Coordinates of C-alpha atoms in Angstrom, one line a residue:
Chain G
X29 CA 266.4 7.4 78.9
X30 CA 269.4 8.6 81.0
X31 CA 267.6 7.6 84.2
X32 CA 266.7 4.2 82.9
X33 CA 270.2 3.4 81.7
X34 CA 271.7 4.5 85.1
X35 CA 269.3 2.4 87.1
X36 CA 270.0 -0.7 85.0
X37 CA 273.7 -0.3 85.4
X38 CA 273.4 0.2 89.1
X39 CA 271.3 -3.0 89.4
X40 CA 273.7 -5.0 87.4
X41 CA 276.7 -3.6 89.4
X42 CA 275.2 -4.3 92.9
X43 CA 274.0 -7.8 91.8
X44 CA 277.6 -8.5 90.7
X45 CA 279.0 -7.3 94.0
X46 CA 276.6 -9.3 96.0
X47 CA 277.2 -12.5 94.0
X48 CA 280.9 -12.4 93.2
X49 CA 282.8 -10.1 95.5
X50 CA 283.4 -12.9 98.1
X51 CA 285.3 -14.9 95.5
X52 CA 287.3 -11.8 94.4
X53 CA 288.2 -11.1 98.0
X54 CA 289.4 -14.7 98.4
X55 CA 291.4 -14.4 95.2
X56 CA 293.1 -11.3 96.6
X57 CA 293.6 -12.8 100.0
X58 CA 295.2 -15.8 98.5
X59 CA 297.5 -13.5 96.6
X60 CA 298.4 -11.1 99.4
X61 CA 297.8 -13.2 102.5
X62 CA 296.0 -10.3 104.3
X63 CA 292.3 -10.4 104.6
X64 CA 291.5 -6.8 105.3
X65 CA 293.9 -5.6 102.6
X66 CA 292.2 -8.0 100.2
X67 CA 288.8 -6.5 101.0
X68 CA 290.2 -3.0 100.5
X69 CA 291.8 -3.9 97.2
X70 CA 288.7 -5.5 95.8
X71 CA 286.5 -2.6 96.9
X72 CA 288.9 -0.2 95.2
X73 CA 288.9 -2.2 92.0
X74 CA 285.1 -2.4 92.0
X75 CA 284.8 1.3 92.6
X76 CA 287.0 2.0 89.6
X77 CA 285.2 -0.7 87.5
X78 CA 281.9 1.0 88.1
X79 CA 283.0 4.0 86.1
X80 CA 282.9 1.9 83.0
X81 CA 280.5 -0.8 84.1
X82 CA 278.1 -0.3 81.2
X83 CA 280.9 -1.5 78.9
X84 CA 282.2 -4.2 81.2
X85 CA 279.0 -5.8 82.3
X86 CA 278.2 -7.6 79.0
X87 CA 281.7 -9.0 78.4
X88 CA 283.0 -11.3 81.2
X89 CA 282.8 -8.8 84.1
X90 CA 284.3 -11.3 86.5
X91 CA 287.3 -11.9 84.3
X92 CA 287.8 -8.1 83.9
X93 CA 287.6 -7.4 87.6
X94 CA 289.7 -10.4 88.6
X95 CA 292.5 -9.3 86.3
X96 CA 292.3 -5.9 87.8
X97 CA 292.5 -7.4 91.3
X98 CA 295.6 -9.4 90.3
X99 CA 297.2 -6.2 88.9
X100 CA 296.2 -4.3 92.1
X101 CA 297.8 -6.9 94.3
X102 CA 300.9 -6.8 92.2
X103 CA 301.0 -3.0 92.5
X104 CA 300.6 -3.4 96.3
X105 CA 303.5 -5.8 96.4
X106 CA 305.6 -3.3 94.6
X107 CA 304.6 -0.2 96.6
X108 CA 303.9 -1.6 100.0
X109 CA 307.5 -1.2 101.1
X110 CA 307.8 2.3 99.7
X111 CA 304.6 3.3 101.5
X112 CA 305.8 1.6 104.7
X113 CA 302.6 -0.6 104.8
X114 CA 304.0 -4.0 104.8
X115 CA 301.8 -6.0 107.1
X116 CA 303.4 -7.3 110.3
X117 CA 300.6 -9.8 110.9
X118 CA 301.7 -12.2 108.2
X119 CA 299.0 -14.7 108.7
X120 CA 295.4 -13.5 109.3
X121 CA 294.1 -14.3 112.7
X122 CA 292.5 -17.7 112.7
X123 CA 290.0 -18.3 115.5
X124 CA 290.9 -21.2 117.7
X125 CA 287.7 -23.1 116.9
X126 CA 287.1 -26.6 115.9
X127 CA 286.0 -25.6 112.5
X128 CA 288.0 -27.6 110.0
X129 CA 287.6 -25.1 107.2
X130 CA 289.0 -22.3 109.3
X131 CA 291.9 -24.4 110.4
X132 CA 292.6 -25.2 106.8
X133 CA 292.4 -21.6 105.9
X134 CA 295.2 -20.7 108.3
X135 CA 297.4 -23.6 107.1
X136 CA 296.7 -22.8 103.5
X137 CA 297.7 -19.1 103.9
X138 CA 300.7 -20.0 106.0
X139 CA 301.9 -22.4 103.2
X140 CA 301.3 -19.8 100.5
X141 CA 303.3 -17.3 102.5
X142 CA 306.3 -19.5 102.0
X143 CA 306.2 -18.7 98.3
X144 CA 307.6 -15.9 96.4
X145 CA 305.1 -13.5 94.9
X146 CA 305.4 -15.0 91.5
X147 CA 305.0 -18.5 92.8
X148 CA 302.1 -17.5 94.8
X149 CA 300.4 -15.8 91.9
X150 CA 300.9 -18.8 89.7
X151 CA 299.5 -21.2 92.3
X152 CA 296.4 -19.1 92.8
X153 CA 295.7 -18.5 89.2
X154 CA 296.2 -22.2 88.3
X155 CA 294.3 -23.9 91.2
X156 CA 291.9 -21.3 92.5
X157 CA 291.0 -19.6 89.2
X158 CA 291.6 -22.8 87.1
X159 CA 293.5 -20.8 84.5
X160 CA 295.3 -22.7 81.8
X161 CA 299.1 -22.5 81.9
X162 CA 299.2 -20.4 78.7
X163 CA 296.7 -18.0 80.2
X164 CA 298.7 -17.7 83.4
X165 CA 301.7 -17.0 81.3
X166 CA 299.9 -14.2 79.4
X167 CA 298.5 -12.6 82.6
X168 CA 301.9 -12.5 84.3
X169 CA 303.9 -11.8 81.1
X170 CA 306.1 -14.8 81.4
X171 CA 306.7 -17.9 79.3
X172 CA 304.7 -21.1 79.6
X173 CA 307.9 -22.9 80.6
X174 CA 308.4 -20.6 83.5
X175 CA 304.8 -21.2 84.6
X176 CA 305.4 -24.9 84.6
X177 CA 308.7 -24.9 86.4
X178 CA 307.7 -22.2 88.9
X179 CA 304.5 -24.0 89.7
X180 CA 306.4 -27.2 90.3
X181 CA 308.7 -25.5 92.7
X182 CA 305.9 -23.8 94.5
X183 CA 303.9 -27.0 95.0
X184 CA 307.0 -28.8 96.3
X185 CA 307.5 -26.0 98.8
X186 CA 303.9 -26.2 99.9
X187 CA 303.9 -30.0 100.1
X188 CA 306.9 -29.9 102.4
X189 CA 305.5 -27.2 104.5
X190 CA 302.1 -28.8 104.9
X191 CA 303.5 -32.2 105.7
X192 CA 305.5 -30.5 108.5
X193 CA 302.4 -28.7 109.8
X194 CA 303.5 -25.3 108.7
X195 CA 304.6 -23.0 111.5
X196 CA 303.3 -19.4 111.3
X197 CA 306.4 -17.3 111.6
X198 CA 306.5 -13.6 111.8
X199 CA 309.4 -13.1 109.5
X200 CA 308.3 -14.4 106.1
X201 CA 307.0 -11.2 104.7
X202 CA 310.1 -9.4 105.7
X203 CA 312.4 -11.8 104.0
X204 CA 310.3 -12.9 101.1
X205 CA 311.9 -12.7 97.7
X206 CA 310.3 -10.1 95.5
X207 CA 309.6 -11.4 92.0
Chain R
X20 CA 295.5 -30.5 105.5
X21 CA 296.6 -33.2 103.2
X22 CA 298.2 -32.1 100.0
X23 CA 297.4 -32.9 96.4
X24 CA 296.4 -30.5 93.6
X25 CA 292.7 -31.3 94.2
X26 CA 293.2 -30.7 98.0
X27 CA 294.7 -27.4 97.2
X28 CA 291.9 -26.5 94.9
X29 CA 289.3 -27.5 97.5
X30 CA 291.0 -25.6 100.3
X31 CA 291.1 -22.5 98.2
X32 CA 287.4 -22.8 97.3
X33 CA 286.6 -23.5 101.0
X34 CA 288.3 -20.2 101.8
X35 CA 286.2 -18.5 99.1
X36 CA 283.0 -20.0 100.5
X37 CA 283.8 -18.8 104.0
X38 CA 284.5 -15.2 102.8
X39 CA 281.8 -12.6 103.3
X40 CA 280.9 -10.5 100.2
X41 CA 281.2 -6.7 100.2
X42 CA 278.0 -4.8 101.0
X43 CA 276.7 -3.9 97.5
X44 CA 275.1 -0.6 98.5
X45 CA 278.2 0.7 100.2
X46 CA 280.3 -0.2 97.2
X47 CA 277.8 1.5 94.9
X48 CA 277.8 4.6 97.0
X49 CA 281.6 4.7 97.1
X50 CA 281.7 4.3 93.3
X51 CA 279.3 7.1 92.8
X52 CA 281.3 9.3 95.1
X53 CA 284.4 8.6 93.1
X54 CA 282.6 9.4 89.9
X55 CA 281.4 12.6 91.4
X56 CA 284.9 13.5 92.5
X57 CA 286.3 12.8 89.1
X58 CA 283.7 14.9 87.4
X59 CA 284.3 17.7 89.8
X60 CA 288.0 17.4 89.2
X61 CA 287.4 18.3 85.5
X62 CA 286.0 21.6 86.7
X63 CA 288.9 21.9 89.0
X64 CA 288.8 25.5 90.2
X65 CA 285.3 25.4 91.5
X66 CA 285.6 21.9 92.9
X67 CA 288.8 22.5 94.8
X68 CA 288.9 22.3 98.5
X69 CA 289.2 25.9 99.4
X70 CA 288.3 27.7 96.2
X71 CA 290.0 30.9 96.9
X72 CA 288.6 33.0 94.1
X73 CA 286.7 30.8 91.7
X74 CA 283.4 31.1 93.6
X75 CA 280.4 28.9 93.5
X76 CA 277.4 29.7 91.4
X77 CA 274.0 28.7 92.6
X78 CA 272.0 27.8 89.5
X79 CA 268.4 28.7 89.2
X80 CA 266.1 26.1 87.7
X81 CA 266.3 26.3 83.9
X82 CA 263.3 26.8 81.7
X83 CA 260.6 29.2 82.6
X84 CA 261.2 29.4 86.3
X85 CA 259.8 27.4 89.2
X86 CA 256.4 25.8 88.9
X87 CA 254.6 27.1 91.9
X88 CA 251.9 24.8 93.3
X89 CA 250.9 26.5 96.4
X90 CA 251.7 30.0 97.7
X91 CA 253.9 31.9 95.3
X92 CA 254.5 34.4 98.1
X93 CA 256.1 31.6 100.1
X94 CA 258.8 31.2 97.4
X95 CA 259.5 34.9 97.6
X96 CA 259.7 34.6 101.4
X97 CA 262.3 31.9 100.9
X98 CA 264.3 34.0 98.6
X99 CA 264.1 36.9 101.0
X100 CA 265.2 34.7 103.9
X101 CA 268.6 34.4 102.4
X102 CA 269.4 38.1 102.8
X103 CA 270.8 37.5 106.3
X104 CA 273.2 34.9 105.0
X105 CA 274.3 37.2 102.2
X106 CA 275.2 39.9 104.7
X107 CA 278.2 37.6 105.5
X108 CA 277.9 37.4 109.3
X109 CA 276.3 34.3 110.8
X110 CA 276.9 30.9 112.4
X111 CA 275.6 27.6 111.2
X112 CA 275.8 23.8 111.4
X113 CA 275.0 21.2 108.7
X114 CA 274.6 17.5 108.6
X115 CA 273.9 15.1 105.7
X116 CA 275.5 17.0 102.8
X117 CA 276.5 14.3 100.2
X118 CA 280.2 15.0 99.7
X119 CA 281.0 17.4 102.5
X120 CA 281.8 16.3 106.0
X121 CA 279.3 17.3 108.5
X122 CA 279.9 20.8 110.0
X123 CA 279.5 20.8 113.7
X124 CA 279.7 24.6 114.0
X125 CA 280.9 27.4 111.7
X126 CA 281.2 31.1 112.2
X127 CA 281.4 33.4 109.3
X128 CA 282.4 37.0 109.5
X129 CA 283.3 37.4 105.9
X130 CA 285.1 40.7 106.3
X131 CA 287.6 39.3 108.7
X132 CA 287.7 35.6 108.6
X133 CA 285.8 32.4 109.4
X134 CA 286.0 29.2 111.4
X135 CA 284.7 25.8 110.5
X136 CA 284.7 22.7 112.8
X137 CA 283.9 19.5 111.0
X138 CA 282.4 16.3 112.3
X139 CA 285.7 14.5 111.9
X140 CA 287.2 17.0 114.4
X141 CA 289.1 18.8 111.7
X142 CA 289.0 22.6 111.8
X143 CA 289.8 25.3 109.4
X144 CA 290.2 28.9 110.5
X145 CA 291.0 32.0 108.6
X146 CA 292.1 35.2 110.3
X147 CA 292.7 38.0 107.9
X148 CA 295.0 36.6 105.2
X149 CA 296.3 33.7 107.3
X150 CA 294.7 30.2 107.2
X151 CA 295.1 27.6 110.0
X152 CA 294.3 23.9 109.9
X153 CA 293.8 21.6 112.8
X154 CA 293.9 18.0 111.3
X155 CA 291.3 15.5 112.4
X156 CA 293.8 13.4 114.4
X157 CA 292.5 10.1 113.0
X158 CA 293.1 8.1 109.9
X159 CA 296.1 6.5 108.3
X160 CA 298.7 8.3 110.4
X161 CA 296.9 8.3 113.7
X162 CA 298.1 6.2 116.6
X163 CA 301.6 4.7 117.3
X164 CA 301.3 2.0 114.6
X165 CA 302.0 4.3 111.7
X166 CA 305.3 5.5 113.2
X167 CA 306.2 2.0 114.3
X168 CA 305.9 0.9 110.6
X169 CA 308.2 3.8 109.6
X170 CA 310.7 2.8 112.2
X171 CA 310.6 -0.8 111.1
X172 CA 311.1 0.0 107.5
X173 CA 314.8 0.4 107.8
X174 CA 314.9 4.1 106.9
X175 CA 317.8 6.4 108.0
X176 CA 317.2 8.0 111.3
X177 CA 316.9 11.4 109.8
X178 CA 314.1 10.2 107.6
X179 CA 312.4 8.6 110.6
X180 CA 312.6 11.9 112.5
X181 CA 311.1 13.7 109.6
X182 CA 308.1 11.4 109.5
X183 CA 307.8 11.5 113.2
X184 CA 307.6 15.3 113.1
X185 CA 304.9 15.3 110.4
X186 CA 302.9 12.5 112.0
X187 CA 303.0 14.6 115.2
X188 CA 301.6 17.5 113.2
X189 CA 298.6 15.3 112.2
X190 CA 297.8 14.3 115.8
X191 CA 294.8 16.6 116.0
X192 CA 296.0 18.7 118.8
X193 CA 298.0 21.4 116.9
X194 CA 297.0 24.3 114.8
X195 CA 299.1 24.5 111.6
X196 CA 299.6 27.6 109.5
X197 CA 298.8 26.5 105.9
X198 CA 298.7 27.7 102.4
X199 CA 295.2 27.4 101.0
X200 CA 296.4 26.6 97.5
X201 CA 298.6 23.8 98.8
X202 CA 295.6 22.3 100.7
X203 CA 293.6 22.4 97.5
X204 CA 296.4 20.6 95.7
X205 CA 296.6 18.0 98.4
X206 CA 292.8 17.5 98.1
X207 CA 293.1 17.0 94.4
X208 CA 295.5 14.0 94.7
X209 CA 293.6 10.9 93.8
X210 CA 293.9 9.3 97.2
X211 CA 291.5 9.5 100.1
X212 CA 292.1 12.5 102.3
X213 CA 290.3 14.3 105.1
X214 CA 290.6 17.3 102.9
X215 CA 288.5 15.9 100.1
X216 CA 285.1 16.8 101.6
X217 CA 285.4 20.3 103.0
X218 CA 283.3 23.3 102.3
X219 CA 284.2 26.2 100.1
X220 CA 285.6 29.4 101.5
X221 CA 283.2 32.3 102.1
X222 CA 284.1 35.4 100.1
X223 CA 282.7 38.8 99.7
X224 CA 281.0 37.7 96.5
X225 CA 279.8 34.4 97.9
X226 CA 279.3 34.9 101.6
X227 CA 276.8 32.0 102.0
X228 CA 278.6 28.7 102.4
X229 CA 275.7 27.0 104.1
X230 CA 274.3 25.7 100.8
X231 CA 270.9 27.1 101.6
X232 CA 270.9 29.4 98.6
X233 CA 271.5 26.6 96.2
X234 CA 268.7 24.6 97.7
X235 CA 266.2 27.4 97.7
X236 CA 267.0 28.1 94.1
X237 CA 265.8 24.6 93.3
X238 CA 262.5 24.9 95.1
X239 CA 259.5 24.0 93.0
X240 CA 256.6 24.3 95.4
X241 CA 256.2 26.1 98.7
X242 CA 253.5 26.6 101.2
X243 CA 253.8 28.8 104.3
X244 CA 252.3 28.2 107.7
X245 CA 253.4 30.6 110.4
X246 CA 257.2 30.7 110.2
X247 CA 257.4 27.3 108.5
X248 CA 257.6 26.8 104.8
X249 CA 257.3 23.3 103.3
X250 CA 257.2 22.0 99.8
X251 CA 259.3 20.2 97.2
X252 CA 262.5 20.9 95.3
X253 CA 264.1 19.5 92.2
X254 CA 267.4 18.0 93.2
X255 CA 268.5 17.8 89.6
X256 CA 268.5 21.7 89.7
X257 CA 270.9 21.9 92.6
X258 CA 274.4 22.8 91.4
X259 CA 276.3 19.6 91.6
X260 CA 279.6 21.4 92.2
X261 CA 278.4 22.3 95.7
X262 CA 278.3 18.5 96.5
X263 CA 275.2 18.9 98.6
X264 CA 273.2 16.1 97.0
X265 CA 274.5 13.1 95.0
X266 CA 275.7 13.7 91.5
X267 CA 273.1 12.8 88.9
X268 CA 270.3 12.3 91.5
X269 CA 267.8 11.2 88.9
X270 CA 269.9 8.1 88.3
X271 CA 270.2 7.4 92.0
X272 CA 266.7 8.2 93.3
X273 CA 264.6 7.9 90.2
X274 CA 261.6 10.3 89.7
X275 CA 261.5 11.3 93.4
X276 CA 264.7 13.3 92.7
X277 CA 262.6 16.0 91.1
X278 CA 260.2 16.4 94.0
X279 CA 262.1 16.0 97.3
X280 CA 260.4 17.3 100.4
X281 CA 261.9 20.1 102.4
X282 CA 261.0 22.2 105.4
X283 CA 262.4 25.7 106.2
X284 CA 261.9 27.8 109.2
X285 CA 262.3 31.6 109.5
X286 CA 262.9 33.9 112.4
X287 CA 260.9 37.0 113.4
X288 CA 262.8 39.1 110.8
X289 CA 262.2 36.6 108.0
X290 CA 265.7 35.2 108.0
X291 CA 266.3 31.5 107.4
X292 CA 267.0 29.6 110.7
X293 CA 266.8 26.1 109.3
X294 CA 266.4 24.1 106.1
X295 CA 265.9 20.4 106.1
X296 CA 265.9 18.4 102.9
X297 CA 264.4 14.9 103.2
X298 CA 266.0 12.4 100.9
X299 CA 263.9 9.7 99.1
X300 CA 263.7 6.5 101.1
X301 CA 263.7 4.3 97.9
X302 CA 266.6 4.2 95.6
X303 CA 266.1 3.8 91.9
X304 CA 268.9 1.3 91.8
X305 CA 267.2 -0.8 94.5
X306 CA 270.6 -1.6 96.1
X307 CA 270.4 -4.6 98.4
X308 CA 270.9 -2.5 101.5
X309 CA 268.9 0.5 100.5
X310 CA 267.9 2.4 103.6
X311 CA 266.5 5.8 104.2
X312 CA 269.4 8.3 104.2
X313 CA 269.5 10.9 107.0
X314 CA 268.2 14.3 105.8
X315 CA 270.4 17.3 104.8
X316 CA 269.9 19.6 107.6
X317 CA 271.1 23.2 107.9
X318 CA 270.7 25.4 111.0
X319 CA 271.6 29.1 111.0
X320 CA 272.0 31.2 114.1
X321 CA 273.7 34.5 115.3
X322 CA 272.9 36.7 112.4
X323 CA 275.1 39.9 112.7
X324 CA 276.5 38.6 116.0
X325 CA 279.7 36.8 115.0
X326 CA 282.9 38.3 116.0
X327 CA 286.1 38.1 113.9
X328 CA 288.0 34.9 114.9
X329 CA 291.3 35.1 116.7
X330 CA 294.6 33.6 115.7
X331 CA 295.2 30.4 117.7
X332 CA 298.2 30.6 120.0
X333 CA 301.1 28.4 119.4
X334 CA 300.4 27.6 115.8
X335 CA 303.1 25.8 113.8
X336 CA 304.1 26.1 110.2
X337 CA 303.1 23.0 108.3
X338 CA 306.0 21.0 106.7
X339 CA 306.3 19.8 103.1
X340 CA 306.0 16.2 104.2
X341 CA 302.8 17.0 106.2
X342 CA 301.2 18.3 103.0
X343 CA 302.1 15.0 101.4
X344 CA 300.7 12.9 104.2
X345 CA 297.5 15.0 104.3
X346 CA 296.8 14.1 100.7
X347 CA 296.3 10.5 101.7
X348 CA 295.6 10.6 105.4
X349 CA 292.4 8.7 105.0
X350 CA 293.5 6.1 102.5

């Protein structure tokens, strides 16, 4: 029985990684702006989640892992400076191809990089994860009113930036407000 | 990119669609390794990096002893072949152990010391009561980028100098005088470290650190032809604390875990010269990238011919900060 249970759990886990990890990585990359860091964070979260996968897998595993990724990125924000690991390559390298999606990827990440961490988290949770405002408020431990006003400010910043064809400066991470 | 909430939503989803997923099999393997490490941490003394005194016990198969399907004399020959290792003077190499870095070469003279060089270029050396470490020279603090980040972090110059000295100690060219207990503590920190996957220390009570004894104790069938013995062993009977095969192999490999093929060779005096364990090609979990794993291979040489190691010239005393960096030098 033990063997059977372990095999089923492993199959469920690897199927989840194959089907959903790309979206979790995107979620993390949108939050932290750093593709390789995002992959590391998601892998670490999945490795930890495996330890209790038999309990997670039947109860919204994506939601569980996604919340863990959000928390992990938040921890990374808090500790990156102390660990001297703040990335200097603010915007991931974007190949100079004609691929519209890739060009948008660079512009999107550059615009997100203009936001404070809290603004960024709210935008990602609202528009990538389609979370309701009250759910975003619960995840981040803030009021619904703060979600509304912060989201409004963030979108305005992004709109201005994107209308101006956002530059990709090297200094945003170093001067970004920590929220 | 134009900008409206739907455009933002679409751009984010485009980014997700163009993102490669993680390799499921690799994540599963990392997850199982973490689980194994955490389980081992519960039995801390035996699992510690350089278990100074705790010792490692090689378990015999439980029940009524091995089921011999073949030549029962061959199993006795395998048992007898370990006598050379138990004399405590030998050299060996090993590849493919589950949670221990490959050992390029090791020399054991248990009365006076030992030297182990790992595949990641890290080396551990004990001469009498003094232990020396040469870090692998790779990982988080290798190369100029680590120090550049420290310099750019706005720290006081004295702090930058302190980091610079410790990062230099990790550059892989220097021997450091270390405290074994401190290394064990660094390995127990829940961060990835090059110290996490090192072999136990040979002691007078447990002179065999090759792992051959634990594998032989799990042999279920054996057949001898000349100086070669082949058969199967039950990986579930191999003491998991030795980290030679994956923790809970029945879950990982399925039924083949209890009948893994091995091949051993003996020298003219009946001493073990090699032991190769072939790991099942098919995983029970059927991970998407399942591929045959390389075998666990042990080669033993120079019985009774290993001289006591010499202290390396110019060794430095390790600093407190270097212990801290070592605890996460592969993170």
